[in-house]
């Protein structure tokens, strides 16, 4: 059984309404010939003429008049359905699976989510917090916030803000063990390690002259989360490297001091990452714009 000729019915309904093939064609955004062929095709399919045509007048036949109201209802209902579907597809709604680093998620993402949900009540988020690298495509994530030196080139990344690393020690530690003046001096110190550093747990320091030094932490603790290193550093039990979004709090109140400031570690950045930029759902666009607005000028920047 053939499908109904919905296109022909729509053209017939519009010609019946406008009482003109030309005006119907203009309203529909097609050529007069297209409308004429559509109506002729419908007449052939139904086996009867729908219009009486003269060079100066167009009128419905008795058969056409009996069908016009029903054809108009079909056309209007289809138009309403398309408008509703278009609005639904463009309205931010649905579930987002979002991956974020653990400490960053707890400190800077979770606190702003209430504002996001108030703004977008039809969106829900499955928040995955871990410092371990996730495969966005393979693990089925819609988006991620990543802090990295460079984003994964296979993904689409929007840079939100710089995130500088700091080498830190408590005043009590520096008073007891002295402050290193050169990266080579770190070999004699207690260095706290981070397991998920890209390309092994090695500190690569560089000065303005372009000299590079590589240091492998060897201290009492190595952890999969940078924040786990903070209690030992605060107690004066070791030197740690922390990202700016963690370090700024302790730098501000003096509980930790930045050392080796003539040397820098590779500076990373915060990125909003998605598997693809093509045909991104409205919910992902909404989350992207929200994160850009809230995290592009972050309060953790140091110095403030």
Backbone as CSV, one residue per row, in Angstrom:
resi,resn,N_x,N_y,N_z,CA_x,CA_y,CA_z,C_x,C_y,C_z
1,UNK,0.853,-1.195,0.000,0.000,0.000,0.000,0.886,1.241,0.000
2,UNK,0.625,2.144,-0.957,1.432,3.343,-1.077,1.123,4.316,0.067
3,UNK,2.150,5.081,0.450,1.934,6.132,1.431,1.083,7.238,0.816
4,UNK,0.275,7.934,1.639,-0.480,9.079,1.125,0.454,10.135,0.552
5,UNK,-0.034,10.875,-0.410,0.759,11.942,-1.027,0.638,13.189,-0.160
6,UNK,1.407,13.221,0.932,1.294,14.340,1.873,1.721,15.652,1.234
7,UNK,2.740,15.599,0.385,3.186,16.821,-0.271,2.099,17.371,-1.187
8,UNK,1.466,16.479,-1.963,0.380,16.919,-2.838,-0.795,17.467,-2.050
9,UNK,-1.147,16.827,-0.947,-2.235,17.324,-0.100,-1.919,18.702,0.470
10,UNK,-0.639,18.905,0.886,-0.245,20.204,1.430,-0.351,21.287,0.358
11,UNK,0.082,20.985,-0.854,0.008,21.977,-1.929,-1.438,22.261,-2.301
12,UNK,-2.253,21.217,-2.356,-3.679,21.402,-2.627,-4.323,22.288,-1.567
13,UNK,-4.020,22.032,-0.290,-4.606,22.824,0.798,-4.200,24.284,0.686
14,UNK,-2.956,24.548,0.328,-2.493,25.928,0.248,-3.075,26.648,-0.963
15,UNK,-3.217,25.943,-2.089,-3.848,26.559,-3.267,-5.314,26.852,-2.969
16,UNK,-6.000,25.926,-2.282,-7.402,26.135,-1.928,-7.557,27.344,-1.008
17,UNK,-6.607,27.516,-0.104,-6.657,28.649,0.826,-6.385,29.971,0.115
18,UNK,-5.371,29.981,-0.766,-4.946,31.217,-1.424,-5.771,31.527,-2.670
19,UNK,-6.460,30.487,-3.193,-7.197,30.614,-4.464,-6.270,31.061,-5.590
20,UNK,-5.024,30.603,-5.517,-4.043,30.987,-6.527,-2.845,30.056,-6.436
21,UNK,-2.425,29.516,-7.596,-1.221,28.695,-7.628,0.012,29.547,-7.343
22,UNK,0.025,30.762,-7.859,1.192,31.623,-7.685,1.363,32.025,-6.226
23,UNK,0.272,32.443,-5.579,0.385,32.838,-4.174,0.727,31.639,-3.286
24,UNK,0.167,30.480,-3.598,0.491,29.269,-2.831,1.978,28.929,-2.977
25,UNK,2.485,29.040,-4.196,3.900,28.745,-4.434,4.792,29.698,-3.648
26,UNK,4.431,30.985,-3.611,5.215,31.971,-2.876,5.208,31.671,-1.375
27,UNK,4.034,31.310,-0.855,3.915,30.986,0.574,4.733,29.764,0.937
28,UNK,4.704,28.762,0.054,5.427,27.520,0.321,6.918,27.618,0.006
29,UNK,7.311,28.662,-0.714,8.714,28.829,-1.066,9.174,27.909,-2.167
30,UNK,8.276,27.561,-3.105,8.622,26.706,-4.237,8.139,27.380,-5.511
31,UNK,8.426,26.745,-6.633,8.008,27.320,-7.906,6.542,27.004,-8.183
32,UNK,5.925,27.802,-9.073,4.538,27.552,-9.477,4.431,26.188,-10.161
33,UNK,5.457,25.858,-10.951,5.447,24.576,-11.648,5.439,23.411,-10.656
34,UNK,6.163,23.551,-9.559,6.199,22.490,-8.543,4.832,22.301,-7.915
35,UNK,4.157,23.411,-7.618,2.805,23.323,-7.032,1.847,22.709,-8.042
36,UNK,1.941,23.143,-9.293,1.053,22.627,-10.328,1.237,21.121,-10.506
37,UNK,2.504,20.672,-10.517,2.755,19.236,-10.661,2.246,18.459,-9.451
38,UNK,2.396,19.040,-8.262,1.929,18.362,-7.057,0.427,18.178,-7.041
39,UNK,-0.300,19.204,-7.439,-1.758,19.117,-7.472,-2.208,18.149,-8.566
40,UNK,-1.556,18.221,-9.738,-1.904,17.308,-10.836,-1.651,15.856,-10.436
41,UNK,-0.555,15.632,-9.744,-0.248,14.274,-9.288,-1.311,13.764,-8.319
42,UNK,-1.780,14.647,-7.430,-2.812,14.265,-6.469,-4.133,13.991,-7.185
43,UNK,-4.469,14.811,-8.182,-5.707,14.585,-8.937,-5.666,13.236,-9.652
44,UNK,-4.527,12.928,-10.228,-4.397,11.637,-10.919,-4.521,10.487,-9.920
45,UNK,-3.957,10.652,-8.779,-4.003,9.597,-7.763,-5.431,9.394,-7.256
46,UNK,-6.167,10.512,-7.075,-7.533,10.425,-6.543,-8.565,10.131,-7.630
47,UNK,-8.185,10.357,-8.870,-9.091,10.056,-9.980,-10.157,11.091,-10.206
48,UNK,-9.922,12.342,-9.821,-10.920,13.407,-10.014,-10.225,14.759,-9.948
49,UNK,-10.837,15.748,-10.653,-10.274,17.097,-10.639,-10.612,17.786,-9.308
50,UNK,-9.655,18.602,-8.842,-9.840,19.344,-7.595,-10.188,20.804,-7.847
51,UNK,-9.789,21.333,-9.005,-10.030,22.739,-9.321,-10.619,22.867,-10.722
52,UNK,-11.463,23.880,-10.870,-11.877,24.352,-12.193,-10.976,25.524,-12.525
53,UNK,-10.295,25.430,-13.663,-9.328,26.452,-14.016,-9.751,27.145,-15.300
54,UNK,-9.705,28.440,-15.283,-9.829,29.237,-16.512,-8.653,30.196,-16.514
55,UNK,-8.494,30.953,-17.548,-7.377,31.882,-17.643,-7.495,33.003,-16.610
56,UNK,-8.750,33.246,-16.101,-8.950,34.374,-15.200,-9.467,33.965,-13.821
57,UNK,-9.787,32.685,-13.641,-10.428,32.299,-12.387,-10.036,30.882,-12.000
58,UNK,-9.949,30.664,-10.706,-9.660,29.346,-10.156,-10.679,29.074,-9.057
59,UNK,-11.359,27.946,-9.154,-12.344,27.607,-8.132,-12.281,26.108,-7.851
60,UNK,-12.734,25.738,-6.671,-12.772,24.337,-6.286,-13.921,23.630,-6.971
61,UNK,-13.661,22.410,-7.400,-14.768,21.576,-7.868,-15.557,21.108,-6.643
62,UNK,-16.698,20.492,-6.891,-17.480,19.963,-5.770,-16.646,18.931,-4.998
63,UNK,-15.928,18.085,-5.744,-15.067,17.078,-5.122,-13.950,17.759,-4.317
64,UNK,-13.340,18.799,-4.898,-12.267,19.511,-4.219,-12.743,20.205,-2.957
65,UNK,-13.947,20.800,-3.016,-14.497,21.491,-1.852,-14.711,20.528,-0.692
66,UNK,-15.113,19.284,-1.021,-15.341,18.298,0.044,-14.038,17.870,0.707
67,UNK,-12.913,17.948,-0.034,-11.621,17.518,0.515,-10.802,18.658,1.122
68,UNK,-11.121,19.903,0.780,-10.257,21.029,1.145,-10.084,21.176,2.657
69,UNK,-11.180,21.112,3.422,-11.085,21.293,4.874,-10.205,20.225,5.517
70,UNK,-10.389,18.962,5.058,-9.602,17.883,5.640,-8.126,18.012,5.260
71,UNK,-7.869,18.427,4.020,-6.481,18.620,3.592,-5.822,19.755,4.385
72,UNK,-6.599,20.814,4.664,-6.071,21.934,5.447,-5.744,21.500,6.867
73,UNK,-6.619,20.669,7.461,-6.354,20.178,8.816,-5.073,19.337,8.845
74,UNK,-4.904,18.467,7.836,-3.693,17.648,7.769,-2.457,18.524,7.662
75,UNK,-2.533,19.560,6.816,-1.411,20.477,6.623,-1.087,21.206,7.926
76,UNK,-2.117,21.717,8.616,-1.896,22.471,9.851,-1.335,21.585,10.957
77,UNK,-1.848,20.362,11.036,-1.356,19.444,12.070,0.104,19.070,11.821
78,UNK,0.457,18.860,10.554,1.843,18.535,10.234,2.766,19.714,10.548
79,UNK,2.285,20.923,10.257,3.067,22.117,10.532,3.270,22.295,12.037
80,UNK,2.207,22.077,12.813,2.301,22.183,14.273,3.257,21.127,14.835
81,UNK,3.178,19.894,14.270,4.055,18.829,14.738,5.517,19.171,14.471
82,UNK,5.810,19.715,13.294,7.182,20.078,12.962,7.683,21.188,13.871
83,UNK,6.839,22.189,14.132,7.237,23.291,15.006,7.523,22.788,16.420
84,UNK,6.665,21.892,16.910,6.862,21.336,18.248,8.136,20.512,18.312
85,UNK,8.376,19.705,17.271,9.584,18.878,17.244,10.833,19.749,17.159
86,UNK,10.760,20.830,16.377,11.896,21.740,16.241,12.208,22.419,17.576
87,UNK,11.151,22.824,18.267,11.342,23.463,19.569,11.929,22.474,20.572
88,UNK,11.435,21.218,20.508,11.917,20.194,21.431,13.381,19.894,21.200
89,UNK,13.784,19.805,19.931,15.176,19.459,19.624,16.126,20.602,19.945
90,UNK,15.634,21.843,19.950,16.492,22.985,20.227,16.480,23.372,21.700
91,UNK,15.582,22.793,22.495,15.505,23.113,23.912,16.521,22.268,24.677
92,UNK,17.369,22.888,25.476,18.336,22.101,26.239,17.640,21.171,27.227
93,UNK,17.783,19.871,27.013,17.155,18.907,27.906,17.861,17.563,27.763
94,UNK,17.700,16.692,28.764,18.268,15.357,28.690,19.459,15.176,29.620
95,UNK,20.054,13.992,29.562,21.175,13.609,30.422,22.511,13.908,29.757
96,UNK,23.439,14.465,30.526,24.810,14.693,30.069,25.742,13.875,30.953
97,UNK,26.570,13.041,30.330,27.614,12.319,31.062,28.890,13.155,30.973
98,UNK,29.300,13.700,32.124,30.400,14.661,32.179,31.526,14.113,33.050
99,UNK,32.751,14.122,32.511,33.930,13.671,33.249,34.780,14.880,33.643
100,UNK,35.197,14.926,34.921,36.038,16.022,35.404,37.094,15.457,36.356
101,UNK,38.240,16.142,36.497,39.229,15.717,37.491,38.642,15.812,38.901
102,UNK,39.079,14.932,39.793,38.473,14.799,41.106,38.494,16.110,41.915
103,UNK,39.681,16.619,42.220,39.767,17.808,43.074,39.146,19.024,42.412
104,UNK,39.373,19.167,41.114,38.781,20.304,40.407,37.258,20.210,40.425
105,UNK,36.735,19.003,40.239,35.291,18.825,40.257,34.684,19.181,41.597
106,UNK,35.329,18.743,42.685,34.805,19.023,44.020,34.890,20.508,44.357
107,UNK,36.000,21.142,43.992,36.215,22.533,44.391,35.534,23.557,43.484
108,UNK,35.510,23.283,42.181,35.114,24.336,41.256,33.923,23.987,40.364
109,UNK,33.608,22.704,40.179,32.470,22.335,39.340,31.207,22.123,40.176
110,UNK,31.295,21.274,41.190,30.117,21.005,42.023,29.487,22.280,42.599
111,UNK,30.267,23.257,43.073,29.647,24.464,43.639,28.853,25.312,42.644
112,UNK,29.158,25.214,41.333,28.424,26.033,40.369,27.269,25.284,39.706
113,UNK,27.166,23.975,39.951,26.099,23.203,39.318,24.691,23.626,39.746
114,UNK,24.466,24.040,41.018,23.111,24.516,41.350,22.632,25.642,40.437
115,UNK,23.532,26.561,40.100,23.152,27.649,39.191,22.806,27.109,37.808
116,UNK,23.559,26.092,37.365,23.280,25.504,36.050,21.910,24.842,36.030
117,UNK,21.590,24.083,37.071,20.301,23.374,37.100,19.123,24.342,37.250
118,UNK,19.331,25.459,37.933,18.267,26.470,38.004,18.021,27.094,36.634
119,UNK,19.094,27.256,35.870,18.976,27.847,34.537,18.429,26.852,33.519
120,UNK,18.772,25.559,33.703,18.354,24.514,32.754,17.717,23.348,33.522
121,UNK,16.481,23.512,33.944,15.838,22.480,34.782,15.566,21.171,34.059
122,UNK,15.617,21.167,32.728,15.336,19.941,31.976,16.600,19.130,31.678
123,UNK,17.743,19.580,32.183,18.999,18.856,31.984,19.400,18.177,33.289
124,UNK,19.894,16.955,33.182,20.509,16.267,34.326,21.926,15.870,33.951
125,UNK,22.784,15.722,34.959,24.204,15.423,34.723,24.615,14.199,35.521
126,UNK,25.270,13.280,34.835,25.942,12.152,35.476,27.409,12.551,35.581
127,UNK,27.835,12.962,36.778,29.160,13.550,36.980,30.161,12.473,37.402
128,UNK,31.148,12.248,36.550,32.192,11.260,36.808,33.445,12.015,37.212
129,UNK,33.902,11.826,38.467,35.066,12.556,38.964,36.219,11.592,39.207
130,UNK,37.289,11.778,38.469,38.474,10.940,38.605,39.648,11.637,37.930
131,UNK,40.850,11.459,38.512,42.048,12.004,37.872,42.567,11.095,36.771
132,UNK,42.066,9.870,36.713,42.472,8.950,35.650,41.920,9.427,34.310
133,UNK,42.685,9.275,33.262,42.246,9.679,31.929,41.113,8.770,31.453
134,UNK,40.066,9.386,30.893,38.938,8.613,30.382,38.879,8.732,28.858
135,UNK,38.344,7.713,28.244,38.128,7.695,26.801,36.713,8.198,26.551
136,UNK,36.592,9.446,26.106,35.265,10.042,25.955,34.379,9.212,25.044
137,UNK,34.893,8.806,23.918,34.093,8.057,22.955,33.855,6.634,23.443
138,UNK,34.940,5.957,23.821,34.819,4.567,24.237,34.013,4.373,25.495
139,UNK,34.111,5.332,26.432,33.390,5.213,27.702,32.026,5.896,27.681
140,UNK,31.650,6.453,26.537,30.311,6.997,26.378,30.059,8.324,27.066
141,UNK,31.101,9.168,27.186,30.910,10.485,27.792,30.509,11.507,26.723
142,UNK,29.664,12.445,27.137,29.240,13.519,26.235,30.228,14.671,26.229
143,UNK,30.898,14.890,27.365,31.822,16.017,27.479,32.744,15.782,28.672
144,UNK,33.812,16.594,28.730,34.740,16.505,29.854,35.384,17.865,30.071
145,UNK,35.782,18.116,31.301,36.684,19.211,31.615,38.052,18.581,31.845
146,UNK,39.040,19.043,31.106,40.375,18.470,31.224,41.384,19.572,31.509
147,UNK,42.339,19.232,32.351,43.449,20.139,32.642,44.695,19.486,32.086
148,UNK,45.252,20.104,31.058,46.352,19.465,30.335,47.241,20.529,29.713
149,UNK,48.432,20.101,29.318,49.331,20.987,28.574,48.800,21.178,27.165
150,UNK,48.335,20.109,26.545,47.706,20.163,25.236,46.518,19.217,25.244
151,UNK,45.425,19.583,24.575,44.277,18.683,24.523,44.518,17.513,23.581
152,UNK,43.729,16.469,23.751,43.779,15.323,22.832,43.366,15.796,21.446
153,UNK,44.243,15.611,20.462,43.975,16.137,19.123,42.810,15.440,18.428
154,UNK,42.410,14.281,18.917,41.297,13.566,18.297,39.946,14.094,18.765
155,UNK,39.950,15.028,19.729,38.715,15.573,20.281,38.616,17.062,19.951
156,UNK,37.450,17.620,20.202,37.228,19.050,20.006,37.348,19.722,21.366
157,UNK,38.298,20.647,21.505,38.588,21.250,22.802,38.455,22.763,22.737
158,UNK,37.766,23.330,23.734,37.655,24.785,23.883,38.469,25.201,25.119
159,UNK,39.478,26.011,24.912,40.323,26.460,26.027,39.567,27.481,26.859
160,UNK,39.477,27.226,28.173,38.730,28.113,29.058,39.648,29.044,29.847
161,UNK,40.724,28.494,30.426,41.582,29.320,31.275,42.927,28.649,31.462
162,UNK,43.985,29.439,31.668,45.296,28.842,31.978,45.282,28.260,33.389
163,UNK,46.080,27.226,33.601,46.254,26.622,34.928,47.747,26.385,35.125
164,UNK,48.368,27.260,35.897,49.810,27.147,36.119,50.094,26.199,37.280
165,UNK,51.216,25.477,37.228,51.630,24.634,38.351,52.620,25.379,39.253
166,UNK,52.621,25.037,40.533,53.543,25.636,41.496,54.240,24.542,42.284
167,UNK,55.518,24.765,42.604,56.234,23.903,43.542,56.187,24.588,44.901
168,UNK,55.676,23.863,45.902,55.322,24.486,47.168,55.923,23.733,48.355
169,UNK,56.168,24.499,49.407,56.601,23.909,50.667,56.091,24.787,51.806
170,UNK,55.865,24.173,52.963,55.426,24.917,54.137,56.603,25.698,54.728
171,UNK,56.348,26.852,55.342,57.443,27.598,56.004,58.222,26.745,56.997
172,UNK,57.516,25.835,57.697,58.199,24.983,58.679,59.182,24.040,57.993
173,UNK,58.821,23.538,56.819,59.718,22.651,56.078,60.963,23.419,55.641
174,UNK,60.760,24.621,55.096,61.887,25.411,54.596,62.809,25.829,55.731
175,UNK,62.235,26.091,56.899,63.059,26.464,58.053,63.910,25.278,58.513
176,UNK,63.336,24.078,58.411,64.042,22.885,58.887,65.066,22.380,57.888
177,UNK,64.692,22.379,56.586,65.553,21.746,55.582,66.225,22.749,54.640
178,UNK,65.838,24.005,54.722,66.391,25.001,53.827,65.625,25.075,52.511
179,UNK,65.768,26.185,51.822,65.050,26.396,50.555,65.973,26.090,49.377
180,UNK,65.610,25.172,48.513,66.466,24.853,47.352,66.570,26.045,46.408
181,UNK,67.771,26.285,45.923,68.006,27.403,44.994,68.014,26.947,43.544
182,UNK,68.184,25.642,43.317,68.288,25.097,41.967,67.586,23.748,41.956
183,UNK,66.969,23.364,40.812,66.297,22.060,40.759,67.183,20.893,41.183
184,UNK,68.516,21.018,40.959,69.397,19.927,41.364,69.386,19.725,42.885
185,UNK,69.083,20.805,43.612,69.042,20.713,45.077,67.886,19.854,45.564
186,UNK,66.895,19.635,44.710,65.718,18.880,45.131,66.047,17.415,45.420
187,UNK,67.154,16.936,44.912,67.529,15.537,45.152,67.714,15.253,46.634
188,UNK,68.020,16.280,47.413,68.248,16.098,48.853,66.984,16.345,49.668
189,UNK,65.832,16.532,48.991,64.600,16.878,49.697,63.551,15.782,49.565
190,UNK,62.527,15.881,50.417,61.387,14.963,50.383,60.360,15.516,49.391
191,UNK,60.192,14.837,48.282,59.288,15.302,47.226,58.067,14.379,47.159
192,UNK,56.906,14.971,47.165,55.648,14.214,47.142,55.210,14.032,45.696
193,UNK,54.837,12.804,45.322,54.582,12.480,43.916,53.109,12.343,43.570
194,UNK,52.830,12.543,42.275,51.463,12.445,41.737,51.452,11.367,40.651
195,UNK,50.616,10.351,40.827,50.663,9.167,39.966,50.173,9.403,38.550
196,UNK,49.221,10.330,38.363,48.588,10.481,37.056,49.222,11.570,36.198
197,UNK,50.440,11.961,36.532,51.121,12.931,35.677,51.400,12.299,34.319
198,UNK,51.115,13.016,33.210,51.412,12.456,31.888,52.900,12.139,31.742
199,UNK,53.178,11.045,31.074,54.561,10.643,30.790,55.382,10.475,32.079
200,UNK,54.839,9.745,33.020,55.493,9.390,34.278,55.568,10.588,35.225
201,UNK,55.851,10.269,36.477,55.893,11.300,37.511,57.269,11.948,37.538
202,UNK,57.478,12.884,36.617,58.748,13.602,36.517,58.462,15.092,36.453
203,UNK,59.177,15.868,37.247,59.060,17.323,37.177,60.069,17.836,36.140
204,UNK,59.561,18.494,35.123,60.433,19.061,34.084,60.441,20.580,34.253
205,UNK,61.537,21.103,34.750,61.647,22.532,35.043,62.527,23.230,34.010
206,UNK,62.161,24.472,33.717,62.876,25.232,32.695,63.017,26.678,33.164
207,UNK,64.171,27.296,32.915,64.348,28.705,33.280,64.297,29.594,32.045
208,UNK,64.465,30.906,32.250,64.337,31.856,31.140,65.442,31.674,30.095
209,UNK,66.554,31.128,30.515,67.655,30.907,29.576,67.455,29.646,28.733
210,UNK,66.423,28.897,29.027,66.140,27.689,28.276,66.764,26.434,28.849
211,UNK,67.424,26.557,30.007,67.990,25.374,30.654,66.865,24.501,31.196
212,UNK,67.037,23.190,31.089,66.028,22.262,31.581,66.644,21.310,32.599
213,UNK,65.835,20.995,33.613,66.230,20.024,34.622,65.062,19.064,34.845
214,UNK,65.384,17.796,35.031,64.359,16.778,35.261,64.542,16.197,36.659
215,UNK,63.447,16.174,37.402,63.496,15.704,38.782,62.425,14.643,38.979
216,UNK,62.803,13.508,39.554,61.840,12.449,39.867,61.551,12.476,41.361
217,UNK,60.302,12.768,41.763,59.973,12.828,43.194,60.235,11.494,43.888
218,UNK,60.827,11.581,45.067,61.056,10.383,45.881,60.875,10.782,47.342
219,UNK,59.658,10.676,47.791,59.350,11.065,49.158,58.446,10.057,49.821
220,UNK,57.830,10.437,50.954,57.033,9.479,51.727,55.671,9.160,51.128
221,UNK,55.203,9.932,50.132,53.849,9.689,49.601,53.803,9.966,48.102
222,UNK,53.157,9.071,47.415,52.805,9.260,46.002,51.325,8.918,45.889
223,UNK,50.516,9.799,45.291,49.066,9.616,45.316,48.466,9.834,43.940
224,UNK,47.247,9.297,43.752,46.528,9.474,42.491,45.697,10.743,42.480
225,UNK,45.798,11.538,43.545,45.070,12.800,43.621,45.966,13.834,44.295
226,UNK,46.136,14.983,43.645,47.060,15.997,44.158,46.672,16.504,45.536
227,UNK,45.377,16.575,45.799,44.932,17.133,47.077,45.347,16.253,48.256
228,UNK,45.581,14.970,47.994,46.023,14.068,49.058,47.428,14.419,49.548
229,UNK,48.171,15.181,48.742,49.522,15.570,49.130,49.534,16.771,50.070
230,UNK,48.440,17.528,50.093,48.411,18.790,50.820,48.621,18.621,52.323
231,UNK,47.955,17.665,53.010,48.168,17.556,54.464,49.633,17.339,54.850
232,UNK,50.358,16.514,54.073,51.770,16.300,54.376,52.569,17.569,54.148
233,UNK,52.266,18.275,53.062,52.987,19.519,52.784,52.722,20.552,53.875
234,UNK,51.470,20.669,54.315,51.138,21.629,55.362,51.821,21.287,56.682
235,UNK,52.024,19.990,56.943,52.676,19.553,58.176,54.200,19.718,58.097
236,UNK,54.695,20.094,56.938,56.131,20.275,56.785,56.885,18.992,56.533
237,UNK,56.205,18.011,55.912,56.822,16.710,55.687,57.302,16.509,54.246
238,UNK,57.135,17.505,53.381,57.603,17.334,52.020,57.268,18.521,51.138
239,UNK,57.879,18.525,49.958,57.626,19.528,48.921,56.681,18.908,47.903
240,UNK,55.702,19.669,47.445,54.743,19.133,46.466,54.582,20.084,45.294
241,UNK,54.080,19.549,44.231,53.698,20.364,43.062,52.179,20.333,42.966
242,UNK,51.565,21.516,42.937,50.109,21.604,42.894,49.675,22.496,41.745
243,UNK,48.542,22.169,41.107,47.990,23.071,40.091,47.436,24.330,40.754
244,UNK,47.376,25.373,39.977,46.997,26.684,40.488,45.645,26.686,41.196
245,UNK,44.679,25.884,40.683,43.351,25.917,41.289,43.346,25.339,42.703
246,UNK,44.387,24.577,43.067,44.561,24.105,44.444,45.530,25.008,45.210
247,UNK,46.585,25.438,44.540,47.671,26.143,45.218,47.282,27.527,45.703
248,UNK,46.417,28.228,44.977,46.169,29.645,45.270,45.656,29.877,46.686
249,UNK,44.840,28.958,47.183,44.301,29.102,48.541,45.425,29.138,49.578
250,UNK,46.402,28.250,49.434,47.483,28.126,50.417,48.543,29.207,50.217
251,UNK,48.708,29.668,48.986,49.602,30.794,48.739,49.034,32.073,49.341
252,UNK,47.712,32.230,49.244,47.068,33.458,49.724,47.200,33.621,51.227
253,UNK,47.067,32.525,51.973,47.136,32.653,53.433,48.518,32.324,53.995
254,UNK,49.484,32.028,53.114,50.855,31.826,53.556,51.161,30.472,54.136
255,UNK,50.204,29.548,54.098,50.485,28.222,54.660,51.488,27.451,53.812
256,UNK,51.542,27.768,52.520,52.560,27.194,51.646,53.246,28.330,50.884
257,UNK,54.522,28.127,50.580,55.302,29.120,49.852,55.747,28.539,48.513
258,UNK,55.709,29.378,47.470,56.219,28.964,46.166,57.736,29.049,46.177
259,UNK,58.390,28.002,45.684,59.847,27.980,45.649,60.317,27.805,44.201
260,UNK,61.595,28.010,43.984,62.197,27.897,42.651,61.414,28.717,41.619
261,UNK,61.127,29.958,41.964,60.275,30.771,41.099,60.977,31.253,39.835
262,UNK,62.298,31.069,39.755,63.001,31.355,38.501,62.886,30.204,37.511
263,UNK,62.266,29.116,37.956,62.067,27.936,37.118,60.576,27.662,37.007
264,UNK,60.159,27.172,35.849,58.732,26.903,35.649,58.520,25.473,35.162
265,UNK,57.386,24.937,35.550,56.908,23.668,35.015,56.044,23.956,33.797
266,UNK,55.848,22.995,32.894,54.971,23.240,31.737,53.581,23.682,32.190
267,UNK,53.145,24.819,31.688,51.838,25.351,32.081,50.737,24.707,31.250
268,UNK,49.709,24.269,31.934,48.565,23.675,31.254,47.408,24.642,31.173
269,UNK,46.267,24.112,30.821,45.068,24.934,30.723,43.852,24.055,30.970
270,UNK,42.756,24.718,31.268,41.478,24.033,31.440,40.746,24.056,30.107
271,UNK,40.292,22.883,29.670,39.591,22.756,28.396,38.215,22.128,28.612
272,UNK,37.239,22.581,27.826,35.956,21.888,27.713,36.041,21.043,26.452
273,UNK,35.915,19.738,26.613,36.208,18.798,25.532,34.964,17.994,25.176
274,UNK,34.729,17.828,23.881,33.632,16.995,23.401,34.136,16.098,22.279
275,UNK,33.455,14.972,22.041,33.900,14.086,20.960,33.807,14.705,19.581
276,UNK,32.821,15.594,19.353,32.627,16.160,18.016,31.973,17.523,18.122
277,UNK,32.303,18.409,17.170,31.680,19.737,17.132,30.476,19.767,16.214
278,UNK,30.254,18.703,15.452,29.166,18.704,14.474,27.862,18.291,15.129
279,UNK,26.822,19.049,14.875,25.466,18.728,15.343,25.446,18.417,16.834
280,UNK,26.099,19.279,17.628,26.078,19.063,19.073,24.687,19.355,19.605
281,UNK,24.159,18.496,20.471,22.822,18.731,21.033,22.775,20.039,21.811
282,UNK,21.560,20.569,21.949,21.391,21.838,22.658,21.878,21.737,24.097
283,UNK,21.735,20.562,24.719,22.164,20.404,26.110,23.679,20.586,26.240
284,UNK,24.454,20.109,25.244,25.907,20.247,25.295,26.312,21.696,25.042
285,UNK,25.619,22.344,24.123,25.893,23.759,23.874,25.614,24.579,25.122
286,UNK,24.515,24.251,25.828,24.158,24.981,27.046,25.240,24.807,28.108
287,UNK,25.712,23.570,28.293,26.752,23.321,29.291,28.064,24.000,28.899
288,UNK,28.401,23.950,27.629,29.626,24.589,27.153,29.603,26.087,27.434
289,UNK,28.502,26.751,27.065,28.407,28.195,27.281,28.426,28.539,28.766
290,UNK,27.813,27.700,29.582,27.803,27.940,31.030,29.220,27.831,31.591
291,UNK,29.950,26.796,31.211,31.311,26.629,31.708,32.225,27.752,31.217
292,UNK,32.037,28.184,29.994,32.824,29.300,29.472,32.577,30.552,30.308
293,UNK,31.304,30.819,30.604,30.952,32.017,31.357,31.490,31.972,32.789
294,UNK,31.466,30.785,33.411,31.813,30.694,34.831,33.292,30.404,35.095
295,UNK,33.988,29.803,34.123,35.350,29.358,34.396,36.415,30.033,33.537
296,UNK,36.027,30.922,32.622,37.022,31.572,31.764,37.799,32.665,32.490
297,UNK,37.238,33.209,33.571,37.951,34.204,34.380,37.932,33.721,35.821
298,UNK,38.683,32.652,36.112,38.508,31.931,37.373,39.071,32.673,38.576
299,UNK,38.467,32.452,39.750,38.942,33.119,40.966,40.233,32.537,41.528
300,UNK,40.706,31.413,40.963,41.910,30.802,41.511,43.197,31.386,40.939
301,UNK,43.099,32.328,39.989,44.311,32.846,39.357,45.249,33.462,40.397
302,UNK,46.558,33.197,40.249,47.560,33.711,41.178,48.736,34.307,40.384
303,UNK,49.238,35.482,40.721,48.734,36.335,41.819,47.404,36.985,41.466
304,UNK,46.629,37.273,42.508,45.294,37.843,42.312,45.384,39.338,42.134
